[in-house]
Amino acid sequence: MEKKSADFILRNAANIVVYPFPYRGKGTVPSWQIEEIPNASLAAKDGIITWIGSTAELEKNVKIQPDAEIYDAEGLIALPAFVDSHTHLVYGGNRADEFEMRVSGASYLDIHAKGGGILNSTRAVQNMTIEELFNGAAERIERLMLSGVTTVEIKSGYGLDLKNEIKMLETIQMLQEAFDIRIVPTFMGAHAIPADRAGDPEKFIDEFCNEWIPAVAEKKLAVFNDVFTEKSVFSVEQSRKILEAGLKYGLKPKIHADEVNVIGAVDLAVEVEAVSADHLLKTEEAGIEKMKGSGVIPTLLPGTSTFLMEKRHANARKMIEAGLPVAIASDHNPGSCQFLEANLIQSFAMLQLKMTAAEALIAGTLHAAYAVGLGDKTGSLEVGKAADIALYNLSSYKEIAYKAGCNCLYDLFCDGVALGI
């Protein structure tokens, strides 16, 4: 057998966590099985994993280049780096007053109706420079990295006019250039109908489809096009028009679905072959059945339902039992979820969604990678994928969620390059 060439070696790890039967996308069934390879090493070439196995078998299977970087991981466990597939990291100001209102009994839609919520953040973003937006978002990305994240999706959506939506997307572009991790941009101009356009929403949607989407696509500022499909926001018919317009310009669809009411958003997600349907707080058996085999990644956001003090959370157990490739993400944003760190979201997945440690880990890595279209590149430690590795000074991956709020990350690699954590 020909030896695998390597310019990066991670050796002597106490164990390396792998997924022996990983989800491979539409038409395949997810497995929630995890294997911990003891006394293990990993080899990579040009940032791509070429071999994983017992340290005792390393030299027999790997041709180590003379100038290879050798990292001694003795006593550490190696996991796939986390993927945060749903965030609103670019924003300004804060909504602490709304947080207090909510504790006092106001609902999300009550606050929205009073000019709060998304519209509050819109005012802040419109009054900020791109440099100010960048600085705030950069601090949040650093926090994510410190919790083991090497891939993050970031949405626009607080500009709510073309000029400021592009400003947000250009901020995300600046972040891509500044950080050595994967940052995936999503256009979410369809986050809310601007207050000054509420009198004629159909005219606004026509303008959105005919002017905003083409402008974003022409500048190549986004990969995805997301819409908030909800009562008093965008109807199913309006959402379909927005997502189909995006598809014409190469923007793949995502949907905020079933967060407050079930109005047919999941059916629409399947119809337009959305990459993911997110929130799903109110999704019942009909929606779960609809998603089976569709390729739509159901992305649950337990931090949000916790921050909003919801009496119920997304039904992860029924989704998993139905064979859906459930993902989890932070949904970090200024109003409905200030939780951010990946380890904390792992804890909420177990505490609120009743997921096992293995389910939470796979949902926050491999399935989350599929939720941003990168499941073939990252999200699991396996030959042919990127060497995106999170190292922990723990005895087992199960301790990550168990030690709630404790950041136990020791080191972090993206494409086999240490990020200096």
CSV table of C-alpha atoms in Angstrom, one decimal:
chain,number,residue,atom,x,y,z
A,1,MET,CA,0.0,0.0,0.0
A,2,GLU,CA,1.3,3.4,-1.0
A,3,LYS,CA,1.9,5.7,2.0
A,4,LYS,CA,-0.1,8.9,2.3
A,5,SER,CA,2.0,12.1,2.0
A,6,ALA,CA,1.6,14.6,4.7
A,7,ASP,CA,2.9,18.1,5.6
A,8,PHE,CA,0.9,18.2,8.9
A,9,ILE,CA,0.8,15.6,11.6
A,10,LEU,CA,-1.4,15.7,14.7
A,11,ARG,CA,0.0,12.9,16.8
A,12,ASN,CA,-0.4,11.2,20.2
A,13,ALA,CA,-4.0,12.4,20.8
A,14,ALA,CA,-5.7,10.7,23.7
A,15,ASN,CA,-8.5,10.1,21.2
A,16,ILE,CA,-9.8,11.4,17.9
A,17,VAL,CA,-13.6,11.6,17.4
A,18,VAL,CA,-14.9,10.3,14.1
A,19,TYR,CA,-18.3,9.6,12.7
A,20,PRO,CA,-18.1,6.0,11.1
A,21,PHE,CA,-21.4,6.3,9.2
A,22,PRO,CA,-21.7,10.0,8.4
A,23,TYR,CA,-24.7,11.7,6.6
A,24,ARG,CA,-23.9,12.2,3.0
A,25,GLY,CA,-26.7,14.5,1.9
A,26,LYS,CA,-30.1,14.1,0.2
A,27,GLY,CA,-31.1,10.5,-0.1
A,28,THR,CA,-29.0,9.2,2.7
A,29,VAL,CA,-30.0,8.5,6.3
A,30,PRO,CA,-28.1,10.2,9.2
A,31,SER,CA,-26.3,8.1,11.7
A,32,TRP,CA,-25.7,9.4,15.2
A,33,GLN,CA,-22.9,7.0,16.0
A,34,ILE,CA,-19.6,8.3,17.2
A,35,GLU,CA,-16.3,6.5,17.5
A,36,GLU,CA,-13.4,7.6,19.7
A,37,ILE,CA,-10.1,6.3,18.3
A,38,PRO,CA,-7.7,5.9,21.3
A,39,ASN,CA,-4.0,6.8,21.1
A,40,ALA,CA,-4.6,8.3,17.7
A,41,SER,CA,-2.9,10.5,15.1
A,42,LEU,CA,-4.0,12.4,12.0
A,43,ALA,CA,-2.2,13.4,8.8
A,44,ALA,CA,-3.0,16.1,6.3
A,45,LYS,CA,-1.6,17.5,3.1
A,46,ASP,CA,-2.4,21.0,1.9
A,47,GLY,CA,-5.0,21.3,4.6
A,48,ILE,CA,-6.8,18.1,3.6
A,49,ILE,CA,-6.9,15.0,5.8
A,50,THR,CA,-5.1,12.0,4.2
A,51,TRP,CA,-5.1,9.5,7.1
A,52,ILE,CA,-6.5,8.9,10.6
A,53,GLY,CA,-5.6,6.0,12.8
A,54,SER,CA,-3.7,4.6,15.7
A,55,THR,CA,-0.4,6.4,16.5
A,56,ALA,CA,1.3,3.0,16.3
A,57,GLU,CA,0.3,2.7,12.7
A,58,LEU,CA,1.3,6.3,11.7
A,59,GLU,CA,4.8,5.7,10.2
A,60,LYS,CA,3.6,2.6,8.4
A,61,ASN,CA,0.9,4.4,6.6
A,62,VAL,CA,2.1,8.0,6.2
A,63,LYS,CA,5.1,9.5,4.4
A,64,ILE,CA,5.9,12.5,6.5
A,65,GLN,CA,7.5,15.3,4.5
A,66,PRO,CA,10.9,16.6,5.9
A,67,ASP,CA,9.4,20.1,6.6
A,68,ALA,CA,6.1,18.8,7.9
A,69,GLU,CA,4.6,20.5,11.0
A,70,ILE,CA,4.3,18.0,13.9
A,71,TYR,CA,1.8,18.8,16.6
A,72,ASP,CA,2.0,16.8,19.8
A,73,ALA,CA,-1.5,16.4,21.1
A,74,GLU,CA,-0.6,14.1,24.0
A,75,GLY,CA,-3.4,14.1,26.6
A,76,LEU,CA,-5.8,16.0,24.4
A,77,ILE,CA,-8.9,14.9,22.5
A,78,ALA,CA,-9.5,15.9,18.9
A,79,LEU,CA,-12.9,16.7,17.5
A,80,PRO,CA,-14.3,18.2,14.3
A,81,ALA,CA,-14.3,22.0,14.7
A,82,PHE,CA,-17.8,23.4,15.2
A,83,VAL,CA,-19.9,25.0,12.5
A,84,ASP,CA,-22.4,27.8,13.4
A,85,SER,CA,-24.8,27.7,10.5
A,86,HIS,CA,-27.2,30.4,11.6
A,87,THR,CA,-26.1,33.8,13.0
A,88,HIS,CA,-26.8,37.5,12.7
A,89,LEU,CA,-23.4,38.6,13.9
A,90,VAL,CA,-23.3,42.0,12.2
A,91,TYR,CA,-25.4,44.5,14.1
A,92,GLY,CA,-25.2,47.6,16.3
A,93,GLY,CA,-26.4,48.8,19.6
A,94,ASN,CA,-28.2,46.5,22.0
A,95,ARG,CA,-31.8,45.6,23.0
A,96,ALA,CA,-31.5,45.1,26.7
A,97,ASP,CA,-34.7,47.1,27.2
A,98,GLU,CA,-36.6,44.6,25.1
A,99,PHE,CA,-35.0,41.8,27.1
A,100,GLU,CA,-36.6,43.3,30.2
A,101,MET,CA,-39.9,43.9,28.4
A,102,ARG,CA,-40.0,40.2,27.5
A,103,VAL,CA,-39.3,39.1,31.1
A,104,SER,CA,-42.3,41.3,32.1
A,105,GLY,CA,-44.5,39.4,29.7
A,106,ALA,CA,-44.3,41.1,26.2
A,107,SER,CA,-44.2,38.7,23.3
A,108,TYR,CA,-41.8,38.8,20.3
A,109,LEU,CA,-44.6,40.0,18.0
A,110,ASP,CA,-45.8,42.6,20.7
A,111,ILE,CA,-42.3,44.1,20.7
A,112,HIS,CA,-42.2,44.0,16.9
A,113,ALA,CA,-45.5,45.8,16.6
A,114,LYS,CA,-44.2,48.6,18.8
A,115,GLY,CA,-41.3,49.3,16.5
A,116,GLY,CA,-38.9,47.1,18.5
A,117,GLY,CA,-37.3,43.9,17.4
A,118,ILE,CA,-35.7,43.9,14.0
A,119,LEU,CA,-36.7,47.5,13.3
A,120,ASN,CA,-34.8,48.6,16.4
A,121,SER,CA,-31.7,47.0,15.1
A,122,THR,CA,-32.3,48.5,11.7
A,123,ARG,CA,-32.1,52.0,13.1
A,124,ALA,CA,-28.8,51.2,14.8
A,125,VAL,CA,-27.2,49.7,11.6
A,126,GLN,CA,-28.3,52.5,9.4
A,127,ASN,CA,-26.5,55.0,11.7
A,128,MET,CA,-23.3,53.0,11.9
A,129,THR,CA,-20.2,53.0,9.6
A,130,ILE,CA,-19.0,49.9,8.0
A,131,GLU,CA,-15.9,50.1,10.3
A,132,GLU,CA,-18.1,50.2,13.4
A,133,LEU,CA,-20.1,47.2,12.2
A,134,PHE,CA,-16.9,45.3,11.4
A,135,ASN,CA,-15.3,45.9,14.8
A,136,GLY,CA,-18.4,44.6,16.7
A,137,ALA,CA,-18.7,41.5,14.5
A,138,ALA,CA,-15.0,40.8,14.7
A,139,GLU,CA,-15.2,40.6,18.5
A,140,ARG,CA,-18.0,38.1,18.2
A,141,ILE,CA,-16.1,36.0,15.7
A,142,GLU,CA,-13.2,35.8,18.1
A,143,ARG,CA,-15.6,34.5,20.7
A,144,LEU,CA,-16.8,31.9,18.3
A,145,MET,CA,-13.3,30.8,17.5
A,146,LEU,CA,-12.5,30.6,21.2
A,147,SER,CA,-15.3,28.1,21.5
A,148,GLY,CA,-14.1,25.9,18.7
A,149,VAL,CA,-15.8,27.3,15.6
A,150,THR,CA,-14.1,27.4,12.2
A,151,THR,CA,-17.1,27.8,10.0
A,152,VAL,CA,-19.8,30.5,10.5
A,153,GLU,CA,-22.7,31.7,8.5
A,154,ILE,CA,-23.6,35.4,8.8
A,155,LYS,CA,-26.8,37.0,7.6
A,156,SER,CA,-27.6,40.6,6.6
A,157,GLY,CA,-31.1,41.7,7.4
A,158,TYR,CA,-30.9,44.8,9.7
A,159,GLY,CA,-30.3,47.3,6.8
A,160,LEU,CA,-33.8,47.0,5.3
A,161,ASP,CA,-32.9,49.3,2.5
A,162,LEU,CA,-30.6,48.3,-0.4
A,163,LYS,CA,-27.8,50.7,0.6
A,164,ASN,CA,-27.6,49.4,4.1
A,165,GLU,CA,-28.1,45.7,3.2
A,166,ILE,CA,-25.1,46.0,0.9
A,167,LYS,CA,-23.2,47.7,3.7
A,168,MET,CA,-23.9,44.7,5.9
A,169,LEU,CA,-22.8,42.3,3.2
A,170,GLU,CA,-19.7,44.2,2.5
A,171,THR,CA,-18.9,44.1,6.3
A,172,ILE,CA,-19.2,40.3,6.0
A,173,GLN,CA,-16.9,40.4,3.1
A,174,MET,CA,-14.3,42.4,5.2
A,175,LEU,CA,-14.6,39.7,7.9
A,176,GLN,CA,-13.9,37.0,5.3
A,177,GLU,CA,-10.7,38.8,4.4
A,178,ALA,CA,-9.7,39.4,8.0
A,179,PHE,CA,-10.2,35.9,9.5
A,180,ASP,CA,-8.6,32.6,8.5
A,181,ILE,CA,-11.9,30.6,9.0
A,182,ARG,CA,-14.9,29.9,6.7
A,183,ILE,CA,-17.4,32.7,6.7
A,184,VAL,CA,-20.5,32.1,4.6
A,185,PRO,CA,-22.6,35.2,3.7
A,186,THR,CA,-26.4,35.1,3.5
A,187,PHE,CA,-28.6,37.9,2.1
A,188,MET,CA,-31.6,38.4,4.4
A,189,GLY,CA,-33.0,41.6,3.2
A,190,ALA,CA,-36.4,39.8,3.6
A,191,HIS,CA,-36.1,39.9,7.4
A,192,ALA,CA,-39.0,42.3,7.8
A,193,ILE,CA,-40.9,44.8,5.7
A,194,PRO,CA,-39.4,48.2,6.3
A,195,ALA,CA,-41.7,50.5,8.4
A,196,ASP,CA,-41.9,53.1,5.6
A,197,ARG,CA,-43.0,50.4,3.1
A,198,ALA,CA,-45.6,48.7,5.3
A,199,GLY,CA,-48.5,50.4,3.4
A,200,ASP,CA,-47.8,48.6,0.2
A,201,PRO,CA,-45.8,45.4,0.9
A,202,GLU,CA,-46.4,44.0,-2.6
A,203,LYS,CA,-44.7,47.0,-4.2
A,204,PHE,CA,-41.8,46.5,-1.8
A,205,ILE,CA,-41.5,42.8,-2.7
A,206,ASP,CA,-41.5,43.6,-6.4
A,207,GLU,CA,-38.7,46.1,-5.9
A,208,PHE,CA,-36.9,43.6,-3.7
A,209,CYS,CA,-37.0,40.9,-6.3
A,210,ASN,CA,-36.3,43.1,-9.3
A,211,GLU,CA,-33.7,45.5,-7.8
A,212,TRP,CA,-32.2,44.3,-4.5
A,213,ILE,CA,-31.5,40.7,-5.4
A,214,PRO,CA,-29.9,41.5,-8.7
A,215,ALA,CA,-27.7,44.1,-7.1
A,216,VAL,CA,-26.5,41.7,-4.4
A,217,ALA,CA,-25.9,38.9,-7.0
A,218,GLU,CA,-24.0,41.2,-9.3
A,219,LYS,CA,-21.6,42.2,-6.5
A,220,LYS,CA,-21.2,38.5,-5.5
A,221,LEU,CA,-21.9,39.3,-1.9
A,222,ALA,CA,-24.0,36.3,-0.8
A,223,VAL,CA,-24.3,32.6,-1.2
A,224,PHE,CA,-27.8,32.2,0.3
A,225,ASN,CA,-31.1,34.1,0.2
A,226,ASP,CA,-33.1,33.8,3.4
A,227,VAL,CA,-36.6,34.9,4.3
A,228,PHE,CA,-38.6,35.2,7.5
A,229,THR,CA,-41.8,33.4,6.6
A,230,GLU,CA,-44.3,34.3,9.4
A,231,LYS,CA,-47.6,35.9,10.0
A,232,SER,CA,-47.3,39.7,9.9
A,233,VAL,CA,-43.9,39.4,8.1
A,234,PHE,CA,-43.8,37.5,4.8
A,235,SER,CA,-46.5,35.1,3.7
A,236,VAL,CA,-45.8,31.8,2.0
A,237,GLU,CA,-46.7,33.3,-1.4
A,238,GLN,CA,-44.5,36.4,-0.8
A,239,SER,CA,-41.7,34.1,0.4
A,240,ARG,CA,-41.9,31.9,-2.6
A,241,LYS,CA,-41.6,34.9,-4.9
A,242,ILE,CA,-38.5,36.1,-3.0
A,243,LEU,CA,-36.8,32.7,-3.0
A,244,GLU,CA,-37.5,32.0,-6.6
A,245,ALA,CA,-36.2,35.4,-7.6
A,246,GLY,CA,-33.0,34.6,-5.7
A,247,LEU,CA,-32.7,31.2,-7.4
A,248,LYS,CA,-32.7,33.0,-10.8
A,249,TYR,CA,-29.6,34.9,-9.7
A,250,GLY,CA,-27.8,31.9,-8.1
A,251,LEU,CA,-28.7,32.5,-4.5
A,252,LYS,CA,-29.6,29.3,-2.7
A,253,PRO,CA,-32.7,29.4,-0.5
A,254,LYS,CA,-32.9,29.3,3.2
A,255,ILE,CA,-36.1,29.8,5.3
A,256,HIS,CA,-36.9,31.0,8.9
A,257,ALA,CA,-39.8,28.6,9.4
A,258,ASP,CA,-42.4,27.7,12.0
A,259,GLU,CA,-40.9,30.0,14.7
A,260,VAL,CA,-44.1,31.5,16.0
A,261,ASN,CA,-46.8,30.0,13.8
A,262,VAL,CA,-47.2,27.2,11.3
A,263,ILE,CA,-48.3,28.7,8.0
A,264,GLY,CA,-46.7,26.4,5.4
A,265,ALA,CA,-43.1,27.5,5.6
A,266,VAL,CA,-41.8,23.9,5.8
A,267,ASP,CA,-43.8,22.9,2.7
A,268,LEU,CA,-42.3,25.9,0.9
A,269,ALA,CA,-38.8,24.9,2.0
A,270,VAL,CA,-39.2,21.4,0.5
A,271,GLU,CA,-40.8,22.9,-2.6
A,272,VAL,CA,-37.9,25.2,-3.4
A,273,GLU,CA,-35.3,22.7,-2.2
A,274,ALA,CA,-34.0,25.0,0.5
A,275,VAL,CA,-30.7,24.2,2.0
A,276,SER,CA,-32.1,24.5,5.4
A,277,ALA,CA,-35.3,25.4,7.3
A,278,ASP,CA,-34.4,27.1,10.6
A,279,HIS,CA,-36.1,27.5,14.0
A,280,LEU,CA,-39.0,24.9,13.6
A,281,LEU,CA,-40.1,25.7,17.1
A,282,LYS,CA,-43.8,24.8,16.3
A,283,THR,CA,-43.2,22.1,13.7
A,284,GLU,CA,-45.4,19.1,14.2
A,285,GLU,CA,-45.6,15.6,12.7
A,286,ALA,CA,-46.9,16.8,9.3
A,287,GLY,CA,-43.9,19.1,8.8
A,288,ILE,CA,-41.5,16.5,10.0
A,289,GLU,CA,-42.9,14.0,7.6
A,290,LYS,CA,-42.7,16.5,4.8
A,291,MET,CA,-38.9,17.0,5.4
A,292,LYS,CA,-38.1,13.3,5.3
A,293,GLY,CA,-35.8,12.5,2.4
A,294,SER,CA,-36.0,16.1,1.1
A,295,GLY,CA,-32.4,17.2,1.7
A,296,VAL,CA,-33.6,20.2,3.7
A,297,ILE,CA,-31.6,20.4,6.9
A,298,PRO,CA,-33.8,21.1,9.9
A,299,THR,CA,-31.8,23.6,11.9
A,300,LEU,CA,-32.8,24.0,15.6
A,301,LEU,CA,-31.9,27.0,17.7
A,302,PRO,CA,-32.2,26.1,21.3
A,303,GLY,CA,-30.4,29.2,22.5
A,304,THR,CA,-33.2,31.3,21.0
A,305,SER,CA,-36.1,29.4,22.6
A,306,THR,CA,-34.2,29.6,25.9
A,307,PHE,CA,-33.5,33.4,25.6
A,308,LEU,CA,-37.2,34.0,24.7
A,309,MET,CA,-38.3,31.9,27.7
A,310,GLU,CA,-40.4,29.7,25.4
A,311,LYS,CA,-42.5,27.1,27.2
A,312,ARG,CA,-41.8,24.6,24.5
A,313,HIS,CA,-38.7,23.9,22.3
A,314,ALA,CA,-38.3,22.4,18.9
A,315,ASN,CA,-39.1,18.7,18.8
A,316,ALA,CA,-35.7,17.3,18.2
A,317,ARG,CA,-36.5,13.9,19.4
A,318,LYS,CA,-39.3,13.3,16.9
A,319,MET,CA,-37.2,14.7,14.1
A,320,ILE,CA,-34.3,12.4,15.0
A,321,GLU,CA,-36.6,9.4,15.3
A,322,ALA,CA,-38.0,10.3,11.9
A,323,GLY,CA,-34.6,10.1,10.4
A,324,LEU,CA,-34.0,13.8,9.8
A,325,PRO,CA,-30.4,15.2,9.8
A,326,VAL,CA,-31.0,17.7,12.6
A,327,ALA,CA,-28.5,20.6,12.9
A,328,ILE,CA,-28.1,23.1,15.7
A,329,ALA,CA,-26.8,26.7,15.6
A,330,SER,CA,-26.6,29.7,17.8
A,331,ASP,CA,-28.9,32.3,16.0
A,332,HIS,CA,-26.8,34.9,17.8
A,333,ASN,CA,-28.5,38.3,17.3
A,334,PRO,CA,-29.1,41.5,19.3
A,335,GLY,CA,-32.7,40.8,20.2
A,336,SER,CA,-33.8,37.2,20.6
A,337,CYS,CA,-30.5,35.4,21.4
A,338,GLN,CA,-27.4,36.7,23.0
A,339,PHE,CA,-26.0,33.3,23.5
A,340,LEU,CA,-23.1,32.6,21.1
A,341,GLU,CA,-20.4,30.1,22.2
A,342,ALA,CA,-20.6,26.6,20.6
A,343,ASN,CA,-20.1,24.8,23.9
A,344,LEU,CA,-23.1,26.6,25.4
A,345,ILE,CA,-25.3,25.7,22.4
A,346,GLN,CA,-24.3,22.1,22.9
A,347,SER,CA,-25.5,22.3,26.5
A,348,PHE,CA,-28.9,23.8,25.5
A,349,ALA,CA,-29.3,21.1,22.8
A,350,MET,CA,-29.0,18.5,25.6
A,351,LEU,CA,-31.0,20.4,28.3
A,352,GLN,CA,-33.8,21.8,26.2
A,353,LEU,CA,-34.0,19.5,23.1
A,354,LYS,CA,-33.2,16.3,25.0
A,355,MET,CA,-30.5,15.4,22.6
A,356,THR,CA,-27.7,13.0,23.6
A,357,ALA,CA,-24.1,14.2,23.7
A,358,ALA,CA,-23.4,12.4,20.4
A,359,GLU,CA,-26.5,13.8,18.7
A,360,ALA,CA,-25.6,17.4,19.8
A,361,LEU,CA,-22.0,17.1,18.6
A,362,ILE,CA,-23.0,15.7,15.1
A,363,ALA,CA,-25.8,18.3,14.8
A,364,GLY,CA,-23.3,21.1,15.6
A,365,THR,CA,-20.6,19.9,13.2
A,366,LEU,CA,-21.5,17.6,10.3
A,367,HIS,CA,-25.1,18.5,9.9
A,368,ALA,CA,-24.5,22.2,10.5
A,369,ALA,CA,-21.9,22.0,7.7
A,370,TYR,CA,-24.6,20.6,5.3
A,371,ALA,CA,-26.8,23.5,6.4
A,372,VAL,CA,-24.4,25.9,4.8
A,373,GLY,CA,-23.6,23.7,1.8
A,374,LEU,CA,-20.2,22.6,3.0
A,375,GLY,CA,-20.9,19.1,4.2
A,376,ASP,CA,-18.5,17.6,1.7
A,377,LYS,CA,-15.7,19.8,2.9
A,378,THR,CA,-15.9,20.1,6.7
A,379,GLY,CA,-17.9,19.1,9.7
A,380,SER,CA,-16.2,15.7,10.4
A,381,LEU,CA,-12.7,14.3,10.7
A,382,GLU,CA,-12.3,12.0,7.7
A,383,VAL,CA,-10.0,11.4,4.8
A,384,GLY,CA,-10.7,13.9,2.0
A,385,LYS,CA,-12.1,16.7,4.2
A,386,ALA,CA,-10.5,19.8,5.6
A,387,ALA,CA,-8.3,19.4,8.7
A,388,ASP,CA,-10.6,21.6,10.8
A,389,ILE,CA,-9.8,20.4,14.3
A,390,ALA,CA,-10.7,21.5,17.8
A,391,LEU,CA,-8.5,20.2,20.6
A,392,TYR,CA,-9.7,19.9,24.2
A,393,ASN,CA,-8.0,19.1,27.4
A,394,LEU,CA,-10.9,16.8,28.4
A,395,SER,CA,-11.4,13.0,28.8
A,396,SER,CA,-14.4,12.8,26.4
A,397,TYR,CA,-16.4,14.8,24.0
A,398,LYS,CA,-19.3,14.4,26.4
A,399,GLU,CA,-17.7,16.9,28.8
A,400,ILE,CA,-18.2,19.8,26.4
A,401,ALA,CA,-21.9,20.2,27.0
A,402,TYR,CA,-21.7,18.9,30.5
A,403,LYS,CA,-19.3,21.6,31.6
A,404,ALA,CA,-21.9,24.2,30.6
A,405,GLY,CA,-20.4,27.7,30.0
A,406,CYS,CA,-16.9,26.5,30.5
A,407,ASN,CA,-14.7,27.0,27.5
A,408,CYS,CA,-12.3,24.1,27.6
A,409,LEU,CA,-10.8,24.6,24.1
A,410,TYR,CA,-7.0,24.0,24.0
A,411,ASP,CA,-6.2,24.7,20.4
A,412,LEU,CA,-8.0,25.2,17.0
A,413,PHE,CA,-7.0,24.4,13.4
A,414,CYS,CA,-8.6,25.4,10.1
A,415,ASP,CA,-7.3,23.7,7.0
A,416,GLY,CA,-4.5,22.2,9.2
A,417,VAL,CA,-3.3,25.7,10.2
A,418,ALA,CA,-3.2,26.6,13.9
A,419,LEU,CA,-5.3,29.7,14.6
A,420,GLY,CA,-3.4,30.9,17.6
A,421,ILE,CA,-6.2,30.4,20.1
